[in-house]
Short mmCIF file of C-alpha atoms and ligand atoms in Angstrom, two decimals:
data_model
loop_
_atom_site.label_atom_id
_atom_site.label_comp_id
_atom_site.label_asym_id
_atom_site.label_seq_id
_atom_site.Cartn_x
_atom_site.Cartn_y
_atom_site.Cartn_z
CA UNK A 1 -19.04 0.45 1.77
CA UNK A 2 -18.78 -1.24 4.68
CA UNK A 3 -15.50 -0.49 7.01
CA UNK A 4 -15.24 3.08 4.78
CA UNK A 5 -13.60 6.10 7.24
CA UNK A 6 -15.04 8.92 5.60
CA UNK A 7 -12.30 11.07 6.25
CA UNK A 8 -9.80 8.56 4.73
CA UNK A 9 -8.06 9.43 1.49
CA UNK A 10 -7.43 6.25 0.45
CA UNK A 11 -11.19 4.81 1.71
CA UNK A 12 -11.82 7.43 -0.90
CA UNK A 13 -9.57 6.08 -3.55
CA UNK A 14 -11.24 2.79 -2.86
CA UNK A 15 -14.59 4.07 -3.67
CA UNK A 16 -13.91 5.84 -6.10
CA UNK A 17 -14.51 9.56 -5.47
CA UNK A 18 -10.90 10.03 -5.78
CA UNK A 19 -8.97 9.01 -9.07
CA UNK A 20 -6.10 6.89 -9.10
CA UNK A 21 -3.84 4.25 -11.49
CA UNK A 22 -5.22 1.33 -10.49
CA UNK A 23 -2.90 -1.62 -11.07
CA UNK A 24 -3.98 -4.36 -9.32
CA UNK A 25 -7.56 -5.61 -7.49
CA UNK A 26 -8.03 -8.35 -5.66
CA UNK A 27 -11.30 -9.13 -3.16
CA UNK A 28 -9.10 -8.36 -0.06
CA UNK A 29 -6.74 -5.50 -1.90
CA UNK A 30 -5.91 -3.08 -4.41
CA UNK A 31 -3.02 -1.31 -5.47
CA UNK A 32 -1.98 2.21 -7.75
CA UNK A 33 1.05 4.25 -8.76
CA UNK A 34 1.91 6.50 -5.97
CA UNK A 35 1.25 10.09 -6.85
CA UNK A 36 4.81 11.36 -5.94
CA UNK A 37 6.94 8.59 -7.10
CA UNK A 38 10.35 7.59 -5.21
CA UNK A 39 11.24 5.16 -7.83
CA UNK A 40 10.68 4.31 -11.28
CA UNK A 41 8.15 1.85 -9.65
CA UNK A 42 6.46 2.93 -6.79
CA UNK A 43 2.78 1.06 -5.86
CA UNK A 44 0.90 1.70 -2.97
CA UNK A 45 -1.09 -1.49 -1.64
CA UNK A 46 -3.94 -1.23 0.43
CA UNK A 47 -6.90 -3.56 2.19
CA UNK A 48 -10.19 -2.50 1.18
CA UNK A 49 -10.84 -3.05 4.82
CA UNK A 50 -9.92 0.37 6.71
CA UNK A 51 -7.05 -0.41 9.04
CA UNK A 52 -5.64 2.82 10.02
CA UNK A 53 -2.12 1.64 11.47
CA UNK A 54 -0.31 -1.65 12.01
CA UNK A 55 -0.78 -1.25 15.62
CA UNK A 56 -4.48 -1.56 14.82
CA UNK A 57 -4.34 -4.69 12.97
CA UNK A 58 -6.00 -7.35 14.48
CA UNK A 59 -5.85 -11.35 14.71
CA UNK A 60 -8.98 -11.73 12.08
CA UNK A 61 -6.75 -9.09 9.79
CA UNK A 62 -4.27 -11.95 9.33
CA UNK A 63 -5.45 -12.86 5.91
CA UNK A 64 -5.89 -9.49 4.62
CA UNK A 65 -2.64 -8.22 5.65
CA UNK A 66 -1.01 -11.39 3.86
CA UNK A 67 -3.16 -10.62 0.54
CA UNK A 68 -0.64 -7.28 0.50
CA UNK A 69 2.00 -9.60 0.12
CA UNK A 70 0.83 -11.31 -2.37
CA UNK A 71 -0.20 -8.39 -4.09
CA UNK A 72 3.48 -7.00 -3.75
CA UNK A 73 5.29 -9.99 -5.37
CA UNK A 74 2.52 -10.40 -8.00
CA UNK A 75 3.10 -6.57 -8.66
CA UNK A 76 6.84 -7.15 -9.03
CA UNK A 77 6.87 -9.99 -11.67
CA UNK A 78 4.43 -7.82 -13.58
CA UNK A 79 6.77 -4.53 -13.43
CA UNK A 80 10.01 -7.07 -14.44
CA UNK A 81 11.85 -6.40 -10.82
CA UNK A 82 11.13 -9.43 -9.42
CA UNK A 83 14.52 -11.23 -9.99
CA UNK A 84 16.73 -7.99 -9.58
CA UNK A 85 14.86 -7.30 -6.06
CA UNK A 86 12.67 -4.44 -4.83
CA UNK A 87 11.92 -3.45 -1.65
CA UNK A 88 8.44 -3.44 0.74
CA UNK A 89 7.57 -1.18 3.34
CA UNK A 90 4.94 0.04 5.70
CA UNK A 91 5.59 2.86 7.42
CA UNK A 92 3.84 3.06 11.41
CA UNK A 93 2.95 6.47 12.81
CA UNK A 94 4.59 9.84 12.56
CA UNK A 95 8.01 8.88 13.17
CA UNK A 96 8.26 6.64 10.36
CA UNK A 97 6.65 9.12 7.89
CA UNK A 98 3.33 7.76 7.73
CA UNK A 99 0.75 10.53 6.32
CA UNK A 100 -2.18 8.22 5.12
CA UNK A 101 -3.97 6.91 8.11
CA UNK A 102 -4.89 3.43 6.08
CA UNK A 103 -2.51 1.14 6.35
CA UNK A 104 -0.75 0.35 2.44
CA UNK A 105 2.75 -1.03 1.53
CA UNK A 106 4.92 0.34 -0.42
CA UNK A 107 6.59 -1.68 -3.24
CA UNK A 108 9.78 0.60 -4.33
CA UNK A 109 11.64 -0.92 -7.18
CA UNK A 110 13.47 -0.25 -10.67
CA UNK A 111 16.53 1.43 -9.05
CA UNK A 112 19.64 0.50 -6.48
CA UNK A 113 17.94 1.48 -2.93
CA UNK A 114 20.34 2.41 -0.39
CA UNK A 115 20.18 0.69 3.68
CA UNK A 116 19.05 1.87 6.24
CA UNK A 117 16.58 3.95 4.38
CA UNK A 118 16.39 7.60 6.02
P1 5GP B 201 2.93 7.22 3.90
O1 5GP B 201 3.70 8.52 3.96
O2 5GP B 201 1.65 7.32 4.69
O3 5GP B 201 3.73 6.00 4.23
O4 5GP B 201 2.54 7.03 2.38
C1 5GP B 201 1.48 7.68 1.77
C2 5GP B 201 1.76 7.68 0.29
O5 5GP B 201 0.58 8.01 -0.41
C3 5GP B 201 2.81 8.72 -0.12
O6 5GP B 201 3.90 8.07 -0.76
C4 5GP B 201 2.06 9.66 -1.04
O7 5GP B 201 2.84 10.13 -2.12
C5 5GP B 201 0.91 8.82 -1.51
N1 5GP B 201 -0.28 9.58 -1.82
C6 5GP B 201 -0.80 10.59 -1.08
N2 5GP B 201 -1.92 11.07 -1.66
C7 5GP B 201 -2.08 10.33 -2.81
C8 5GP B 201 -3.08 10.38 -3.84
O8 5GP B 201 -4.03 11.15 -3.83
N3 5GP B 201 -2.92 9.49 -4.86
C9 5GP B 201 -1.88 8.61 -4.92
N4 5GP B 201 -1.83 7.80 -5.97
N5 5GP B 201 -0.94 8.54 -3.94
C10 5GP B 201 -1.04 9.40 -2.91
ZN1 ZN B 202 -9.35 4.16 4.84
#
């Protein structure tokens, strides 16, 4: 697969070697249940491009980074949170609490989510 980090776990998910509940595909991204939950919905969306932070997107990632969006509100009329609201984060290096070196948004939804989150 072209753009693959070997060493990535989500590359991984992407290729399949690693299982995961795959909820949405798209040519540009796909999306699956996070494995430790912080909602009642919790999807992680990533590019099948390997990205590993924002800081390394780059002007020709434009569309691909928009397709998450897309994903994320297509996502959130599926799971019925649309309307009531949801929230979408990407998390940027260690002090945010990212742990998966390939970029991927989080769409958090199905419960009241307090602001600022910790
Ligand atoms: P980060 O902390 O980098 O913003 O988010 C990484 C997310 O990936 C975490 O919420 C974590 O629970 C999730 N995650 C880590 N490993 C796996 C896995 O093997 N499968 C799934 N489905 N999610 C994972
Ligand atoms: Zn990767």
């Amino acid at each position: 697969m072209p753009d693959a980090n070997q060493d990535c776990l989500f590359c991984k998910i992407l290729a399949g070697d690693i299982p995961a509940d795959i909820i949405f595909e798209s040519d540009t991204a796909i999306a699956f249940r996070d494995i430790n939950a912080q909602a009642p919905t919790h999807v992680v969306i990533i590019p099948r491009k390997h990205i590993a932070t924002i800081n390394d997107i780059g002007e020709a990632d434009q569309v691909i980074v928009g397709s998450l969006y897309l994903a994320a509100s297509a996502i959130a009329r599926d799971e019925g949170i649309a309307e009531v609201g949801y929230r979408v984060v990407m998390n940027c290096n260690a002090a945010a609490g990212q742990t998966v070196f390939h970029i991927h948004l989080h769409l958090l939804g199905g419960r009241a989510l307090g602001w600022p989150p910790g």
